[in-house]
Coordinates of C-alpha atoms in Angstrom, one line a residue:
Chain J
M1 CA 7.0 -11.0 22.9
A2 CA 5.2 -12.1 26.0
I3 CA 8.5 -12.9 27.7
G4 CA 9.2 -9.3 28.7
W5 CA 5.9 -8.7 30.5
A6 CA 5.1 -12.1 31.8
A7 CA 5.8 -10.7 35.3
M8 CA 3.0 -8.1 35.0
S9 CA -0.7 -8.6 34.6
T10 CA -2.0 -7.3 31.3
P11 CA -0.9 -3.7 30.9
S12 CA -3.7 -1.1 30.4
I13 CA -2.8 1.3 27.7
G14 CA -4.9 4.3 26.7
V15 CA -5.2 5.9 23.3
L16 CA -6.2 9.6 23.1
A17 CA -9.4 9.4 21.1
V18 CA -10.6 12.9 20.4
Q19 CA -9.6 12.8 16.7
G20 CA -7.3 10.9 14.4
D21 CA -6.5 7.2 13.7
F22 CA -6.9 6.1 17.3
R23 CA -8.8 2.9 16.3
E24 CA -5.7 1.6 14.5
H25 CA -3.6 2.1 17.6
L26 CA -6.3 0.4 19.7
A27 CA -6.3 -2.5 17.3
A28 CA -2.5 -2.9 17.4
L29 CA -2.6 -2.9 21.2
T30 CA -5.3 -5.5 21.2
R31 CA -3.4 -7.7 18.8
L32 CA -0.4 -7.6 21.2
G33 CA -2.6 -8.7 24.1
A34 CA -2.6 -5.3 26.0
E35 CA -5.9 -3.9 27.4
A36 CA -6.6 -1.0 25.0
V37 CA -8.6 1.9 26.4
S38 CA -10.1 4.7 24.4
V39 CA -9.5 8.1 26.2
R40 CA -11.9 11.0 25.8
R41 CA -12.6 12.0 29.4
P42 CA -10.2 13.1 32.2
S43 CA -11.4 10.2 34.4
E44 CA -10.2 7.7 31.8
I45 CA -6.5 8.6 32.4
D46 CA -6.3 7.7 36.1
S47 CA -5.8 4.0 35.9
L48 CA -3.6 3.7 32.8
D49 CA -0.1 2.1 32.7
G50 CA 0.7 3.9 29.4
L51 CA -0.8 6.3 26.9
I52 CA -0.6 6.7 23.1
L53 CA -1.2 10.0 21.2
P54 CA -2.3 9.0 17.7
G55 CA -1.9 10.5 14.3
G56 CA -4.3 13.1 13.2
E57 CA -4.3 16.9 13.0
S58 CA -2.2 18.4 15.8
T59 CA -4.2 21.7 15.9
T60 CA -7.5 19.8 16.2
I61 CA -6.1 17.4 18.9
D62 CA -4.7 20.4 20.8
R63 CA -7.9 22.3 20.7
L64 CA -10.2 19.3 21.7
S65 CA -7.9 18.2 24.5
R66 CA -8.2 21.7 26.0
V67 CA -11.9 22.0 25.4
F68 CA -12.6 18.6 27.1
D69 CA -10.2 19.3 30.0
L70 CA -7.7 16.6 29.1
R71 CA -4.6 18.8 28.8
E72 CA -3.8 19.2 32.5
P73 CA -4.4 15.5 33.5
I74 CA -2.2 14.3 30.6
Q75 CA 0.5 16.8 31.6
T76 CA 0.3 15.7 35.2
A77 CA 0.6 12.0 34.1
I78 CA 3.6 12.7 31.9
A79 CA 5.3 14.6 34.7
G80 CA 4.5 11.6 37.0
G81 CA 6.4 9.3 34.7
L82 CA 3.6 7.7 32.7
P83 CA 5.0 6.1 29.6
V84 CA 3.6 7.9 26.5
Y85 CA 4.2 7.2 22.8
G86 CA 3.2 9.7 20.1
S87 CA 3.0 9.0 16.3
C88 CA 3.2 12.0 13.9
A89 CA 0.6 14.5 15.4
G90 CA 1.3 12.6 18.7
M91 CA 5.0 13.5 18.3
I92 CA 4.1 17.1 18.0
M93 CA 1.9 16.9 21.1
L94 CA 4.8 15.4 23.1
A95 CA 7.4 18.0 22.0
D96 CA 8.4 20.8 24.3
T97 CA 8.7 23.2 21.4
I98 CA 7.2 23.7 17.9
V99 CA 9.3 25.6 15.3
D100 CA 6.3 27.1 13.5
P101 CA 3.2 26.7 15.7
H102 CA -0.2 27.7 14.5
R103 CA -1.3 30.8 16.4
G104 CA -1.9 29.8 20.0
Q105 CA -1.1 26.2 19.4
Q106 CA 0.0 24.3 22.5
T107 CA 1.5 20.9 23.2
F108 CA 1.5 18.7 26.3
G109 CA 5.3 18.7 26.2
G110 CA 7.6 16.5 28.2
L111 CA 9.9 15.4 25.5
D112 CA 12.9 17.7 25.2
I113 CA 12.7 18.2 21.4
T114 CA 11.9 20.9 18.9
V115 CA 9.7 19.7 16.0
R116 CA 8.9 21.2 12.6
R117 CA 5.4 20.5 11.5
N118 CA 4.7 19.3 7.9
A119 CA 8.5 19.3 7.6
F120 CA 8.6 17.0 4.5
G121 CA 6.1 19.1 2.7
R122 CA 2.5 18.7 1.6
Q123 CA 0.6 15.5 0.9
V124 CA 2.0 15.0 -2.6
S125 CA 5.4 14.6 -0.9
S126 CA 4.3 12.0 1.6
F127 CA 6.3 8.8 1.3
E128 CA 7.2 5.3 2.6
S129 CA 10.7 4.3 3.4
D130 CA 12.7 1.4 5.0
L131 CA 14.3 2.4 8.4
E132 CA 16.6 0.9 10.9
V133 CA 15.1 1.6 14.3
N134 CA 17.2 1.2 17.4
G135 CA 15.7 -1.1 20.0
L136 CA 13.6 -3.2 17.6
P137 CA 14.2 -6.9 17.2
E138 CA 16.4 -7.8 14.3
E139 CA 13.9 -10.3 12.9
G140 CA 11.5 -8.8 10.5
G141 CA 14.2 -6.7 8.8
P142 CA 14.1 -2.9 8.3
Y143 CA 11.0 -1.1 9.4
R144 CA 8.7 0.0 6.6
A145 CA 7.7 3.5 7.7
V146 CA 4.8 5.6 6.3
F147 CA 5.3 9.4 6.5
I148 CA 2.1 11.5 5.9
R149 CA 2.6 15.3 6.1
A150 CA 5.0 14.3 8.8
P151 CA 7.0 16.4 11.3
W152 CA 10.7 15.9 12.0
V153 CA 12.8 16.6 15.1
E154 CA 14.9 19.7 14.5
Q155 CA 16.7 19.9 17.8
L156 CA 16.9 17.5 20.8
G157 CA 18.2 17.7 24.4
D158 CA 21.1 15.8 25.8
D159 CA 18.8 13.2 27.5
V160 CA 17.0 12.3 24.2
E161 CA 18.1 9.3 22.3
T162 CA 17.7 9.2 18.5
L163 CA 16.1 5.9 17.5
A164 CA 15.9 6.4 13.7
T165 CA 16.8 8.9 11.0
V166 CA 16.0 9.2 7.3
D167 CA 18.1 10.8 4.5
Y168 CA 15.9 13.4 2.8
D169 CA 17.0 15.9 0.2
G170 CA 20.6 15.3 1.1
E171 CA 20.0 15.9 4.9
T172 CA 19.8 13.4 7.7
R173 CA 16.5 14.0 9.6
I174 CA 15.6 12.6 13.0
V175 CA 12.3 10.7 12.8
A176 CA 12.1 8.6 16.0
V177 CA 13.3 9.5 19.5
R178 CA 13.1 8.3 23.1
Q179 CA 13.6 10.0 26.5
D180 CA 13.1 7.8 29.5
N181 CA 9.4 6.7 29.3
L182 CA 8.5 9.0 26.4
M183 CA 8.8 7.8 22.8
A184 CA 7.8 9.5 19.5
T185 CA 7.9 8.7 15.8
S186 CA 7.3 11.0 12.8
F187 CA 5.8 8.0 11.0
H188 CA 2.6 5.8 11.5
P189 CA 3.3 2.2 12.6
E190 CA -0.4 1.9 13.3
I191 CA -1.4 1.8 9.6
T192 CA 1.3 -0.7 8.4
G193 CA 0.3 -3.8 10.3
D194 CA 4.0 -4.2 11.6
D195 CA 3.5 -4.1 15.3
R196 CA 7.2 -4.0 16.4
I197 CA 7.0 -0.3 17.5
H198 CA 3.9 -0.9 19.6
E199 CA 5.6 -4.0 21.0
H200 CA 8.6 -1.9 21.9
F201 CA 6.4 0.6 23.6
I202 CA 4.6 -2.1 25.6
S203 CA 8.0 -3.2 26.9
I204 CA 8.7 0.3 28.1
V205 CA 5.3 0.3 29.8
T206 CA 5.9 -3.0 31.6
A207 CA 9.5 -2.0 32.6
A208 CA 8.1 1.2 34.1
A209 CA 5.4 -0.7 36.0
R210 CA 7.9 -3.0 37.8
Chain H
M1 CA 21.2 3.7 10.4
T2 CA 20.0 6.0 7.5
T3 CA 18.0 5.2 4.4
T4 CA 17.3 7.3 1.4
P5 CA 13.6 7.1 0.4
N6 CA 13.1 5.3 -2.8
P7 CA 11.4 7.8 -5.1
A8 CA 9.0 5.1 -6.2
S9 CA 7.7 5.1 -2.6
V10 CA 5.8 8.4 -3.0
A11 CA 2.1 8.3 -3.6
T12 CA 1.6 4.7 -2.7
D13 CA -1.9 3.4 -1.8
R14 CA -0.9 3.4 1.9
V15 CA 0.3 7.0 1.7
K16 CA -2.9 8.1 -0.1
R17 CA -5.4 6.2 2.0
G18 CA -3.4 6.8 5.2
M19 CA -3.8 10.5 4.7
A20 CA -7.6 10.0 5.0
D21 CA -7.0 7.9 8.2
M22 CA -5.5 11.0 9.8
L23 CA -8.7 13.0 9.1
K24 CA -10.9 10.4 10.9
G25 CA -13.2 11.7 13.7
G26 CA -12.9 15.1 12.2
V27 CA -14.8 17.8 10.4
I28 CA -13.8 19.1 6.9
M29 CA -15.3 22.6 6.2
D30 CA -16.1 24.4 3.0
V31 CA -14.5 27.8 2.8
V32 CA -14.4 30.5 0.1
T33 CA -11.9 32.9 1.6
A34 CA -8.6 32.8 3.6
E35 CA -10.5 34.4 6.4
Q36 CA -13.0 31.6 6.6
A37 CA -10.2 29.0 6.4
K38 CA -8.6 30.6 9.5
I39 CA -12.0 30.5 11.3
A40 CA -12.4 26.9 10.4
Q41 CA -8.9 26.0 11.6
D42 CA -9.4 27.9 14.9
A43 CA -12.7 26.0 15.4
G44 CA -10.8 22.6 15.1
A45 CA -11.5 21.6 11.5
V46 CA -9.1 18.8 10.4
A47 CA -9.1 20.2 6.8
V48 CA -10.7 22.8 4.6
M49 CA -12.3 22.5 1.2
A50 CA -11.4 25.5 -0.9
L51 CA -14.2 26.5 -3.3
E52 CA -15.4 29.6 -5.1
R53 CA -19.1 29.3 -4.0
V54 CA -20.6 27.1 -1.3
P55 CA -23.2 24.7 -2.6
A56 CA -26.1 26.9 -1.3
D57 CA -24.9 29.7 -3.6
I58 CA -24.2 27.5 -6.5
R59 CA -27.8 26.4 -6.2
A60 CA -29.1 29.9 -5.9
Q61 CA -27.1 31.4 -8.7
G62 CA -27.1 28.6 -11.1
G63 CA -24.9 28.5 -14.2
V64 CA -21.9 26.3 -14.8
S65 CA -19.8 25.7 -11.7
R66 CA -16.1 25.0 -12.1
M67 CA -12.8 24.6 -10.3
S68 CA -11.9 27.6 -8.1
D69 CA -9.4 30.3 -9.2
P70 CA -5.9 29.2 -8.4
D71 CA -5.2 32.5 -6.7
M72 CA -7.9 31.9 -4.3
I73 CA -6.8 28.3 -3.6
Q74 CA -3.2 29.5 -3.1
S75 CA -4.3 32.2 -0.6
I76 CA -6.1 29.5 1.4
I77 CA -3.1 27.1 1.3
E78 CA -0.9 29.9 2.6
S79 CA -3.3 30.9 5.4
V80 CA -3.6 27.6 7.2
S81 CA -1.4 24.7 8.3
I82 CA -4.2 22.0 8.1
P83 CA -4.7 20.1 4.8
V84 CA -6.4 21.9 2.0
M85 CA -8.8 20.1 -0.4
A86 CA -10.3 21.5 -3.6
K87 CA -12.9 20.3 -6.1
A88 CA -12.5 19.3 -9.7
R89 CA -15.5 18.7 -12.0
I90 CA -16.4 15.0 -12.6
G91 CA -14.2 13.8 -15.5
H92 CA -12.2 17.0 -15.7
F93 CA -8.7 15.6 -15.4
V94 CA -7.0 18.8 -16.4
E95 CA -8.6 20.7 -13.5
A96 CA -7.3 17.9 -11.3
Q97 CA -3.8 18.3 -12.8
V98 CA -4.0 22.0 -12.0
L99 CA -5.0 21.3 -8.4
Q100 CA -2.2 18.8 -7.9
S101 CA 0.3 21.4 -9.3
L102 CA -1.0 23.9 -6.8
G103 CA -0.1 21.5 -4.0
V104 CA -3.7 20.7 -2.9
D105 CA -3.6 17.8 -0.4
Y106 CA -6.8 16.0 -1.5
I107 CA -8.8 16.4 -4.7
D108 CA -12.6 16.1 -4.6
E109 CA -14.0 14.9 -7.9
S110 CA -17.3 16.5 -7.1
E111 CA -20.9 16.3 -8.3
V112 CA -21.4 19.8 -6.6
L113 CA -19.6 21.2 -9.7
T114 CA -21.1 20.8 -13.2
P115 CA -19.8 17.5 -14.7
A116 CA -17.3 17.9 -17.5
D117 CA -17.7 14.3 -18.8
Y118 CA -21.0 12.4 -18.6
T119 CA -19.4 9.0 -19.4
N120 CA -16.0 8.8 -17.6
H121 CA -14.7 9.8 -14.2
I122 CA -11.1 10.8 -13.8
D123 CA -8.4 8.1 -13.8
K124 CA -7.3 8.8 -10.3
W125 CA -4.4 6.3 -10.4
A126 CA -2.6 8.7 -12.7
F127 CA -2.1 11.3 -9.9
D128 CA 0.2 11.6 -6.9
A129 CA -2.4 13.7 -5.0
P130 CA -5.2 11.5 -3.4
F131 CA -8.8 11.7 -4.4
V132 CA -12.1 11.7 -2.5
C133 CA -15.3 10.9 -4.4
G134 CA -19.0 10.9 -3.6
A135 CA -21.2 7.8 -3.6
T136 CA -24.9 7.2 -3.1
N137 CA -24.6 3.4 -2.8
L138 CA -21.9 0.7 -2.4
G139 CA -21.6 -0.1 -6.2
E140 CA -20.9 3.6 -6.9
A141 CA -18.3 3.7 -4.1
L142 CA -16.6 0.6 -5.4
R143 CA -16.4 1.9 -8.9
R144 CA -14.7 5.1 -7.6
I145 CA -12.3 3.0 -5.6
T146 CA -11.5 1.0 -8.7
E147 CA -10.7 4.2 -10.5
G148 CA -8.3 5.1 -7.7
A149 CA -10.3 7.1 -5.1
A150 CA -8.5 6.9 -1.8
M151 CA -11.4 8.1 0.3
I152 CA -15.2 8.0 -0.2
R153 CA -17.9 10.4 1.1
S154 CA -21.5 9.5 1.0
K155 CA -23.4 12.1 -1.0
G156 CA -26.2 14.1 0.4
E157 CA -28.1 16.9 -1.3
A158 CA -25.5 19.7 -0.9
G159 CA -26.5 23.2 -0.2
T160 CA -29.9 22.4 1.3
G161 CA -29.4 21.9 5.0
D162 CA -31.7 18.9 4.6
V163 CA -29.9 15.9 6.0
S164 CA -32.4 13.3 4.6
N165 CA -30.4 12.3 1.5
A166 CA -27.2 11.9 3.5
T167 CA -29.1 9.6 5.8
T168 CA -30.4 7.5 3.0
H169 CA -27.0 7.1 1.3
M170 CA -25.2 6.3 4.6
R171 CA -27.8 3.7 5.4
T172 CA -27.7 2.3 1.9
I173 CA -23.9 1.9 1.9
A174 CA -23.8 0.4 5.4
G175 CA -26.7 -1.9 4.6
E176 CA -25.2 -3.2 1.4
I177 CA -21.9 -3.9 3.2
R178 CA -23.8 -5.8 5.9
R179 CA -25.6 -7.8 3.3
L180 CA -22.4 -8.8 1.5
T181 CA -21.0 -10.1 4.8
S182 CA -24.0 -12.5 5.0
L183 CA -23.6 -14.0 1.6
S184 CA -22.1 -17.3 0.8
H185 CA -19.0 -17.5 -1.3
D186 CA -20.8 -18.6 -4.5
E187 CA -23.4 -15.7 -4.2
L188 CA -20.7 -13.1 -4.3
Y189 CA -20.2 -13.4 -8.1
V190 CA -23.8 -12.3 -8.7
A191 CA -23.5 -9.7 -6.0
A192 CA -20.5 -8.2 -7.9
K193 CA -22.6 -8.3 -11.1
E194 CA -25.5 -6.5 -9.4
L195 CA -23.2 -3.9 -7.8
Q196 CA -21.4 -3.4 -11.1
A197 CA -18.1 -3.6 -9.3
P198 CA -15.0 -5.9 -9.5
Y199 CA -15.4 -9.3 -7.9
E200 CA -12.1 -9.0 -5.9
L201 CA -13.2 -5.8 -4.2
V202 CA -16.7 -7.3 -3.4
A203 CA -15.1 -10.4 -2.0
E204 CA -12.7 -8.4 0.1
I205 CA -15.6 -6.3 1.7
A206 CA -17.6 -9.5 2.3
R207 CA -14.6 -10.8 4.3
T208 CA -13.7 -7.6 6.2
G209 CA -17.1 -5.9 6.6
V210 CA -15.7 -2.5 5.8
L211 CA -14.7 -0.4 2.8
P212 CA -11.0 -0.5 2.1
V213 CA -10.8 3.3 2.3
V214 CA -12.1 5.8 4.8
L215 CA -15.8 6.7 4.5
F216 CA -17.0 10.3 5.4
T217 CA -20.4 11.8 4.9
A218 CA -21.4 15.0 3.2
G219 CA -24.4 17.0 2.0
G220 CA -27.1 18.8 4.0
I221 CA -25.4 18.6 7.5
A222 CA -26.3 21.8 9.4
T223 CA -26.3 21.0 13.1
P224 CA -24.2 19.2 15.7
A225 CA -26.9 16.6 16.0
D226 CA -26.8 16.0 12.2
A227 CA -23.1 15.4 12.4
A228 CA -23.5 13.0 15.4
M229 CA -26.2 11.1 13.6
M230 CA -24.0 10.5 10.6
M231 CA -21.2 9.2 12.9
Q232 CA -23.7 6.9 14.6
L233 CA -24.7 5.6 11.2
G234 CA -21.1 4.6 10.5
A235 CA -19.5 7.7 8.9
Q236 CA -15.8 8.1 10.0
G237 CA -16.0 11.9 9.7
V238 CA -18.0 14.7 8.3
F239 CA -17.9 17.3 5.5
V240 CA -19.9 20.4 6.3
G241 CA -20.5 22.8 3.4
S242 CA -22.9 25.6 3.5
G243 CA -24.1 24.7 7.0
I244 CA -21.4 26.7 8.8
F245 CA -20.8 29.9 6.9
K246 CA -24.5 30.3 5.9
S247 CA -25.5 30.2 9.5
G248 CA -25.9 33.0 12.0
N249 CA -22.7 32.4 14.1
P250 CA -20.1 30.4 12.0
E251 CA -17.4 30.4 14.7
Q252 CA -19.6 28.9 17.4
R253 CA -21.4 26.5 15.1
A254 CA -18.2 25.2 13.6
A255 CA -16.7 24.5 17.0
A256 CA -20.0 22.8 18.2
I257 CA -20.1 20.5 15.2
V258 CA -16.4 19.6 15.8
K259 CA -17.2 18.7 19.4
A260 CA -20.3 16.7 18.5
T261 CA -18.3 14.7 16.0
T262 CA -15.9 13.6 18.7
F263 CA -18.6 12.8 21.3
Y264 CA -21.1 11.6 18.7
D265 CA -22.3 8.8 21.0
D266 CA -22.8 11.1 24.1
P267 CA -26.2 12.9 24.0
D268 CA -25.2 15.0 27.1
T269 CA -22.3 16.6 25.2
I270 CA -24.3 17.0 22.0
A271 CA -27.1 18.7 24.0
Q272 CA -24.6 21.0 25.7
V273 CA -22.8 22.1 22.4
S274 CA -26.2 22.6 20.7
R275 CA -27.3 25.4 23.0
G276 CA -27.4 29.0 21.9
L277 CA -26.0 28.5 18.4
G278 CA -28.3 31.1 16.8
E279 CA -29.8 30.6 13.4
A280 CA -29.0 27.5 11.4
M281 CA -28.8 27.9 7.7
V282 CA -32.1 28.4 6.1
G283 CA -33.0 25.0 4.6
I284 CA -34.5 23.8 1.4
N285 CA -36.5 20.5 1.4
V286 CA -34.9 18.1 -1.0
D287 CA -38.5 17.3 -2.2
D288 CA -38.9 20.9 -3.4
I289 CA -35.9 20.7 -5.7
P290 CA -36.9 19.6 -9.2
Q291 CA -35.1 16.4 -10.3
P292 CA -32.7 18.0 -12.8
H293 CA -31.3 20.3 -10.1
R294 CA -30.5 17.5 -7.6
L295 CA -26.7 17.3 -7.3
A296 CA -26.5 13.9 -5.6
E297 CA -27.8 12.3 -8.8
R298 CA -24.8 13.4 -10.8
G299 CA -22.2 10.7 -11.1
W300 CA -22.9 7.0 -11.7

């Protein structure tokens, strides 16, 4: 794991910490040897090499990031090429378009995708499944993904690469994508203890910093 | 590159407990109408608790308090996109079956309603929907987790606006966890006996220093500072019942409590959001409530 980023000093990666399971993301980054930074104030974004948008409630995260003046600095950072990874609610926050937004709901945008919120249904339909995820190391086998009231990607632009799909109710649904330095998953690697997705994101961060 | 989800992978521990992880750092608000649910969502609530009467009214009106009307729960589910929770009476597994069938995202087996069984709680493993349960101490929390609860909330004295009981119970749970981590291996057997909880769970907490499920707090929280204090005492999020819609300016107070929960460790922010909120709910001192009418003492 360390091979890819031996050339760089320890990357500093922020996790948006206004609501959600940001502590699990911080813990995963720390396990992998990155410097994990909790982000609640605009000034905390400036010196980051990468940013993670955690799982949580997208309407709450949207509201709090506007109230606490985080929206514009994050959008500026994304436009400037900062690597950003979003899980579940974080995927929604990275999407350019939401199919069925809550009244007035906004996203940071940047990722040329259209997402549907709570696409797999309510909590009783939440599930775990094994996935093949492009770009992850073979060892360790399929990725055990946990979907909780998860979104899926309904449409994607030409520059967006599909990293994983899941067959659900007879349809193939896109649940992980990447566009340049932006990556998003419908599922929650932060609560499974399998750090391969975070490892992959750190490799994107270190490649971007070179 | 595609996989079909194995049907057996629905409603796993990780899926149920993980749902509560997504609520962390957030505020869950009691609502009695679709209109209130929308106000709560606009204020930044991470979920709403649908119920027929807020605890302050249950207390004032008395009588037997039950699961809410399915029509009312349905109308709230249809009015918001955030998760919807609802309460079943302690031990009333059929109310829980009904709530699951309505598509409720989390079931609260709650002492705020009148208990339906004074001996047994609901077997929560039997459900796909996850459960949250109240606890006044660590032993009670562990018994609920053993029965399948995927989230715990410390109990307070609901419907009073008096935060003292919530403080006591948060401090008790946190203190008992700290004590376990200091015990030697051979002392854990007696600790399990004293807590009236399974040894395996007690040993796990002694090792990790945390509950294996998310811990919120509830009962008597009426101000942004109340919410922030509970977070500083170790709660991972806050339930607010009567405190919002029994106050003078629900929209503003709801938004302020949400902000204070995010910046619970920043007095400047708490001071700023506490300004000009108008009347807080009229409180009742817990000491003035006769013992038989104290809700936190229901459950065991």
